[in-house]
């Protein structure tokens, strides 16, 4: 399984990537998690990225590509990966193509999670994370709990999930990342999934799309 998850902030990429990872044993490679880890460790790269992330803008392509390259070189990614949050613009997509060609691991499919803006806003404002196990929850399904049901730790809100930053992140997605939908459609890799509804139903749709056989080359429309 070598897939890219595409979708707006809050569309469920991270949630579904964790489920795919648990079921298929293929690692979730999340550019956001790699960056947040660098920020938490206070590395030079993390210090550069922190303010950019908190402002809801994209971190420089060089920094993110370096993190992804290192992560894909680790042994657990030798037989597949679930890319979550990368690529984010056309330059990153071109760099990814070159990198995957080098390591001989072409993408099988790009899964686009399609979710309405109103739902995205609600999900992002309600997202809470456990600092111990990293599990992502939502206040709408926690029934008033403020601690992790598994670890008992106090849940926290991501700094970029504050209302004023959410709008900016969605704008950045529309301007810079949405063009990748056409980019991957032209390559015959795009599969669009309805991203609203129960987590299990979305997961079933993702799974079916991830495992579907690619279209035979003869059925891919080539413009002349
Ligand atoms: P990143 O961490 O990648 O954030 P994002 O793409 O904005 O995506 P999110 O993590 O916000 O959403 P998600 O789709 O994973 O949703 P989730 O599953 O959590 O990036 C953060 C920042 O890092 C960027 O702004 C940028 O600064 C930087 N960055 C990262 N990658 C970069 C790159 N390639 N280049 C440059 N900069 C980069 O779900 C959200 C909530 O909804 C959760 O509470 C969840 O429980 C809930 N939920 C999910 N599915 C459902 C459902 N079906 N029903 C009800 N609730 C649901």
PDB file of N, CA, C and O in Angstrom, residues 144-189:
ATOM      1  N   UNK A 144     -18.300  15.596  27.213  1.00  0.00           N
ATOM      2  CA  UNK A 144     -17.875  16.469  28.309  1.00  0.00           C
ATOM      3  C   UNK A 144     -16.544  16.089  28.947  1.00  0.00           C
ATOM      4  O   UNK A 144     -16.012  16.844  29.764  1.00  0.00           O
ATOM      5  N   UNK A 145     -15.982  14.931  28.596  1.00  0.00           N
ATOM      6  CA  UNK A 145     -14.698  14.527  29.209  1.00  0.00           C
ATOM      7  C   UNK A 145     -13.587  15.453  28.726  1.00  0.00           C
ATOM      8  O   UNK A 145     -13.593  15.898  27.573  1.00  0.00           O
ATOM      9  N   UNK A 146     -12.628  15.757  29.599  1.00  0.00           N
ATOM     10  CA  UNK A 146     -11.502  16.612  29.196  1.00  0.00           C
ATOM     11  C   UNK A 146     -10.184  15.842  29.304  1.00  0.00           C
ATOM     12  O   UNK A 146      -9.110  16.396  29.065  1.00  0.00           O
ATOM     13  N   UNK A 147     -10.273  14.560  29.681  1.00  0.00           N
ATOM     14  CA  UNK A 147      -9.061  13.739  29.790  1.00  0.00           C
ATOM     15  C   UNK A 147      -9.148  12.554  28.837  1.00  0.00           C
ATOM     16  O   UNK A 147     -10.238  12.173  28.404  1.00  0.00           O
ATOM     17  N   UNK A 148      -7.983  11.974  28.530  1.00  0.00           N
ATOM     18  CA  UNK A 148      -7.920  10.850  27.590  1.00  0.00           C
ATOM     19  C   UNK A 148      -8.547   9.607  28.237  1.00  0.00           C
ATOM     20  O   UNK A 148      -8.122   9.202  29.325  1.00  0.00           O
ATOM     21  N   UNK A 149      -9.537   8.982  27.577  1.00  0.00           N
ATOM     22  CA  UNK A 149     -10.164   7.794  28.160  1.00  0.00           C
ATOM     23  C   UNK A 149      -9.165   6.654  28.393  1.00  0.00           C
ATOM     24  O   UNK A 149      -9.375   5.824  29.277  1.00  0.00           O
ATOM     25  N   UNK A 150      -8.068   6.610  27.642  1.00  0.00           N
ATOM     26  CA  UNK A 150      -7.076   5.529  27.825  1.00  0.00           C
ATOM     27  C   UNK A 150      -6.038   5.856  28.871  1.00  0.00           C
ATOM     28  O   UNK A 150      -5.695   5.044  29.711  1.00  0.00           O
ATOM     29  N   UNK A 151      -5.491   7.097  28.795  1.00  0.00           N
ATOM     30  CA  UNK A 151      -4.334   7.471  29.619  1.00  0.00           C
ATOM     31  C   UNK A 151      -4.685   8.338  30.827  1.00  0.00           C
ATOM     32  O   UNK A 151      -3.866   8.513  31.722  1.00  0.00           O
ATOM     33  N   UNK A 152      -5.845   8.926  30.793  1.00  0.00           N
ATOM     34  CA  UNK A 152      -6.245   9.813  31.897  1.00  0.00           C
ATOM     35  C   UNK A 152      -5.583  11.196  31.837  1.00  0.00           C
ATOM     36  O   UNK A 152      -5.829  12.042  32.699  1.00  0.00           O
ATOM     37  N   UNK A 153      -4.745  11.433  30.821  1.00  0.00           N
ATOM     38  CA  UNK A 153      -4.044  12.726  30.722  1.00  0.00           C
ATOM     39  C   UNK A 153      -4.998  13.821  30.219  1.00  0.00           C
ATOM     40  O   UNK A 153      -5.931  13.531  29.450  1.00  0.00           O
ATOM     41  N   UNK A 154      -4.744  15.063  30.648  1.00  0.00           N
ATOM     42  CA  UNK A 154      -5.556  16.205  30.209  1.00  0.00           C
ATOM     43  C   UNK A 154      -5.337  16.415  28.701  1.00  0.00           C
ATOM     44  O   UNK A 154      -4.189  16.507  28.244  1.00  0.00           O
ATOM     45  N   UNK A 155      -6.419  16.473  27.943  1.00  0.00           N
ATOM     46  CA  UNK A 155      -6.304  16.652  26.490  1.00  0.00           C
ATOM     47  C   UNK A 155      -5.946  18.105  26.173  1.00  0.00           C
ATOM     48  O   UNK A 155      -6.299  19.008  26.926  1.00  0.00           O
ATOM     49  N   UNK A 156      -5.238  18.313  25.042  1.00  0.00           N
ATOM     50  CA  UNK A 156      -4.893  19.686  24.675  1.00  0.00           C
ATOM     51  C   UNK A 156      -5.412  20.027  23.273  1.00  0.00           C
ATOM     52  O   UNK A 156      -5.687  19.138  22.470  1.00  0.00           O
ATOM     53  N   UNK A 157      -5.503  21.350  23.031  1.00  0.00           N
ATOM     54  CA  UNK A 157      -5.933  21.832  21.712  1.00  0.00           C
ATOM     55  C   UNK A 157      -4.699  22.283  20.934  1.00  0.00           C
ATOM     56  O   UNK A 157      -3.843  22.986  21.504  1.00  0.00           O
ATOM     57  N   UNK A 158      -4.583  21.886  19.677  1.00  0.00           N
ATOM     58  CA  UNK A 158      -3.444  22.344  18.867  1.00  0.00           C
ATOM     59  C   UNK A 158      -3.498  23.858  18.727  1.00  0.00           C
ATOM     60  O   UNK A 158      -4.572  24.415  18.503  1.00  0.00           O
ATOM     61  N   UNK A 159      -2.326  24.550  18.823  1.00  0.00           N
ATOM     62  CA  UNK A 159      -2.338  26.017  18.706  1.00  0.00           C
ATOM     63  C   UNK A 159      -2.932  26.491  17.382  1.00  0.00           C
ATOM     64  O   UNK A 159      -3.551  27.552  17.324  1.00  0.00           O
ATOM     65  N   UNK A 160      -2.771  25.683  16.311  1.00  0.00           N
ATOM     66  CA  UNK A 160      -3.302  26.134  15.010  1.00  0.00           C
ATOM     67  C   UNK A 160      -4.781  25.767  14.840  1.00  0.00           C
ATOM     68  O   UNK A 160      -5.356  25.978  13.783  1.00  0.00           O
ATOM     69  N   UNK A 161      -5.405  25.225  15.885  1.00  0.00           N
ATOM     70  CA  UNK A 161      -6.853  24.962  15.823  1.00  0.00           C
ATOM     71  C   UNK A 161      -7.649  26.095  16.464  1.00  0.00           C
ATOM     72  O   UNK A 161      -8.846  25.967  16.697  1.00  0.00           O
ATOM     73  N   UNK A 162      -6.981  27.210  16.776  1.00  0.00           N
ATOM     74  CA  UNK A 162      -7.727  28.372  17.294  1.00  0.00           C
ATOM     75  C   UNK A 162      -8.490  28.982  16.122  1.00  0.00           C
ATOM     76  O   UNK A 162      -8.022  28.956  14.976  1.00  0.00           O
ATOM     77  N   UNK A 163      -9.664  29.524  16.451  1.00  0.00           N
ATOM     78  CA  UNK A 163     -10.588  29.975  15.396  1.00  0.00           C
ATOM     79  C   UNK A 163      -9.931  30.874  14.345  1.00  0.00           C
ATOM     80  O   UNK A 163     -10.131  30.699  13.147  1.00  0.00           O
ATOM     81  N   UNK A 164      -9.094  31.832  14.820  1.00  0.00           N
ATOM     82  CA  UNK A 164      -8.527  32.806  13.868  1.00  0.00           C
ATOM     83  C   UNK A 164      -7.524  32.142  12.917  1.00  0.00           C
ATOM     84  O   UNK A 164      -7.299  32.630  11.810  1.00  0.00           O
ATOM     85  N   UNK A 165      -6.929  31.030  13.330  1.00  0.00           N
ATOM     86  CA  UNK A 165      -5.942  30.371  12.450  1.00  0.00           C
ATOM     87  C   UNK A 165      -6.629  29.387  11.487  1.00  0.00           C
ATOM     88  O   UNK A 165      -6.178  29.179  10.361  1.00  0.00           O
ATOM     89  N   UNK A 166      -7.744  28.799  11.933  1.00  0.00           N
ATOM     90  CA  UNK A 166      -8.430  27.798  11.099  1.00  0.00           C
ATOM     91  C   UNK A 166      -8.791  28.386   9.726  1.00  0.00           C
ATOM     92  O   UNK A 166      -8.530  27.767   8.689  1.00  0.00           O
ATOM     93  N   UNK A 167      -9.352  29.598   9.718  1.00  0.00           N
ATOM     94  CA  UNK A 167      -9.757  30.232   8.457  1.00  0.00           C
ATOM     95  C   UNK A 167      -8.568  30.385   7.516  1.00  0.00           C
ATOM     96  O   UNK A 167      -8.669  30.119   6.322  1.00  0.00           O
ATOM     97  N   UNK A 168      -7.417  30.784   8.079  1.00  0.00           N
ATOM     98  CA  UNK A 168      -6.228  30.974   7.240  1.00  0.00           C
ATOM     99  C   UNK A 168      -5.759  29.635   6.655  1.00  0.00           C
ATOM    100  O   UNK A 168      -5.383  29.541   5.494  1.00  0.00           O
ATOM    101  N   UNK A 169      -5.796  28.578   7.478  1.00  0.00           N
ATOM    102  CA  UNK A 169      -5.359  27.260   6.982  1.00  0.00           C
ATOM    103  C   UNK A 169      -6.251  26.792   5.832  1.00  0.00           C
ATOM    104  O   UNK A 169      -5.768  26.203   4.865  1.00  0.00           O
ATOM    105  N   UNK A 170      -7.548  27.051   5.963  1.00  0.00           N
ATOM    106  CA  UNK A 170      -8.453  26.623   4.884  1.00  0.00           C
ATOM    107  C   UNK A 170      -8.183  27.415   3.607  1.00  0.00           C
ATOM    108  O   UNK A 170      -8.212  26.867   2.509  1.00  0.00           O
ATOM    109  N   UNK A 171      -7.863  28.707   3.757  1.00  0.00           N
ATOM    110  CA  UNK A 171      -7.521  29.530   2.576  1.00  0.00           C
ATOM    111  C   UNK A 171      -6.257  28.999   1.900  1.00  0.00           C
ATOM    112  O   UNK A 171      -6.182  28.902   0.681  1.00  0.00           O
ATOM    113  N   UNK A 172      -5.251  28.697   2.726  1.00  0.00           N
ATOM    114  CA  UNK A 172      -3.989  28.173   2.181  1.00  0.00           C
ATOM    115  C   UNK A 172      -4.257  26.864   1.433  1.00  0.00           C
ATOM    116  O   UNK A 172      -3.743  26.620   0.340  1.00  0.00           O
ATOM    117  N   UNK A 173      -5.117  26.027   2.002  1.00  0.00           N
ATOM    118  CA  UNK A 173      -5.461  24.756   1.337  1.00  0.00           C
ATOM    119  C   UNK A 173      -6.094  25.034  -0.027  1.00  0.00           C
ATOM    120  O   UNK A 173      -5.688  24.451  -1.030  1.00  0.00           O
ATOM    121  N   UNK A 174      -7.068  25.937  -0.044  1.00  0.00           N
ATOM    122  CA  UNK A 174      -7.773  26.200  -1.309  1.00  0.00           C
ATOM    123  C   UNK A 174      -6.823  26.730  -2.375  1.00  0.00           C
ATOM    124  O   UNK A 174      -6.878  26.305  -3.530  1.00  0.00           O
ATOM    125  N   UNK A 175      -5.922  27.631  -1.978  1.00  0.00           N
ATOM    126  CA  UNK A 175      -5.024  28.247  -2.973  1.00  0.00           C
ATOM    127  C   UNK A 175      -3.896  27.308  -3.391  1.00  0.00           C
ATOM    128  O   UNK A 175      -3.559  27.204  -4.550  1.00  0.00           O
ATOM    129  N   UNK A 176      -3.275  26.653  -2.416  1.00  0.00           N
ATOM    130  CA  UNK A 176      -2.023  25.949  -2.730  1.00  0.00           C
ATOM    131  C   UNK A 176      -2.179  24.438  -2.905  1.00  0.00           C
ATOM    132  O   UNK A 176      -1.453  23.828  -3.673  1.00  0.00           O
ATOM    133  N   UNK A 177      -3.105  23.830  -2.161  1.00  0.00           N
ATOM    134  CA  UNK A 177      -3.167  22.365  -2.194  1.00  0.00           C
ATOM    135  C   UNK A 177      -4.251  21.845  -3.139  1.00  0.00           C
ATOM    136  O   UNK A 177      -4.054  20.824  -3.808  1.00  0.00           O
ATOM    137  N   UNK A 178      -5.380  22.567  -3.225  1.00  0.00           N
ATOM    138  CA  UNK A 178      -6.453  22.081  -4.093  1.00  0.00           C
ATOM    139  C   UNK A 178      -6.022  21.845  -5.546  1.00  0.00           C
ATOM    140  O   UNK A 178      -6.521  20.906  -6.176  1.00  0.00           O
ATOM    141  N   UNK A 179      -5.093  22.644  -6.102  1.00  0.00           N
ATOM    142  CA  UNK A 179      -4.656  22.356  -7.479  1.00  0.00           C
ATOM    143  C   UNK A 179      -4.089  20.943  -7.655  1.00  0.00           C
ATOM    144  O   UNK A 179      -4.036  20.415  -8.766  1.00  0.00           O
ATOM    145  N   UNK A 180      -3.697  20.315  -6.552  1.00  0.00           N
ATOM    146  CA  UNK A 180      -3.164  18.947  -6.673  1.00  0.00           C
ATOM    147  C   UNK A 180      -4.250  17.935  -7.048  1.00  0.00           C
ATOM    148  O   UNK A 180      -3.947  16.830  -7.493  1.00  0.00           O
ATOM    149  N   UNK A 181      -5.505  18.325  -6.856  1.00  0.00           N
ATOM    150  CA  UNK A 181      -6.595  17.408  -7.222  1.00  0.00           C
ATOM    151  C   UNK A 181      -6.524  17.157  -8.738  1.00  0.00           C
ATOM    152  O   UNK A 181      -6.544  16.016  -9.193  1.00  0.00           O
ATOM    153  N   UNK A 182      -6.401  18.234  -9.505  1.00  0.00           N
ATOM    154  CA  UNK A 182      -6.284  18.093 -10.966  1.00  0.00           C
ATOM    155  C   UNK A 182      -4.985  17.400 -11.349  1.00  0.00           C
ATOM    156  O   UNK A 182      -4.949  16.591 -12.269  1.00  0.00           O
ATOM    157  N   UNK A 183      -3.942  17.774 -10.633  1.00  0.00           N
ATOM    158  CA  UNK A 183      -2.599  17.219 -10.898  1.00  0.00           C
ATOM    159  C   UNK A 183      -2.656  15.681 -10.850  1.00  0.00           C
ATOM    160  O   UNK A 183      -2.192  14.996 -11.764  1.00  0.00           O
ATOM    161  N   UNK A 184      -3.268  15.143  -9.771  1.00  0.00           N
ATOM    162  CA  UNK A 184      -3.305  13.683  -9.627  1.00  0.00           C
ATOM    163  C   UNK A 184      -4.402  13.044 -10.483  1.00  0.00           C
ATOM    164  O   UNK A 184      -4.275  11.882 -10.875  1.00  0.00           O
ATOM    165  N   UNK A 185      -5.460  13.818 -10.771  1.00  0.00           N
ATOM    166  CA  UNK A 185      -6.501  13.279 -11.662  1.00  0.00           C
ATOM    167  C   UNK A 185      -5.885  13.035 -13.044  1.00  0.00           C
ATOM    168  O   UNK A 185      -6.123  12.010 -13.683  1.00  0.00           O
ATOM    169  N   UNK A 186      -5.041  13.985 -13.493  1.00  0.00           N
ATOM    170  CA  UNK A 186      -4.417  13.838 -14.814  1.00  0.00           C
ATOM    171  C   UNK A 186      -3.502  12.624 -14.860  1.00  0.00           C
ATOM    172  O   UNK A 186      -3.297  12.026 -15.905  1.00  0.00           O
ATOM    173  N   UNK A 187      -2.913  12.275 -13.712  1.00  0.00           N
ATOM    174  CA  UNK A 187      -2.030  11.109 -13.681  1.00  0.00           C
ATOM    175  C   UNK A 187      -2.822   9.800 -13.512  1.00  0.00           C
ATOM    176  O   UNK A 187      -2.250   8.719 -13.432  1.00  0.00           O
ATOM    177  N   UNK A 188      -4.160   9.917 -13.405  1.00  0.00           N
ATOM    178  CA  UNK A 188      -5.012   8.728 -13.254  1.00  0.00           C
ATOM    179  C   UNK A 188      -4.938   8.102 -11.873  1.00  0.00           C
ATOM    180  O   UNK A 188      -5.291   6.945 -11.690  1.00  0.00           O
ATOM    181  N   UNK A 189      -4.465   8.884 -10.863  1.00  0.00           N
ATOM    182  CA  UNK A 189      -4.260   8.289  -9.533  1.00  0.00           C
ATOM    183  C   UNK A 189      -5.346   8.676  -8.529  1.00  0.00           C
ATOM    184  O   UNK A 189      -5.433   8.095  -7.446  1.00  0.00           O
TER     185      UNK A 189
END
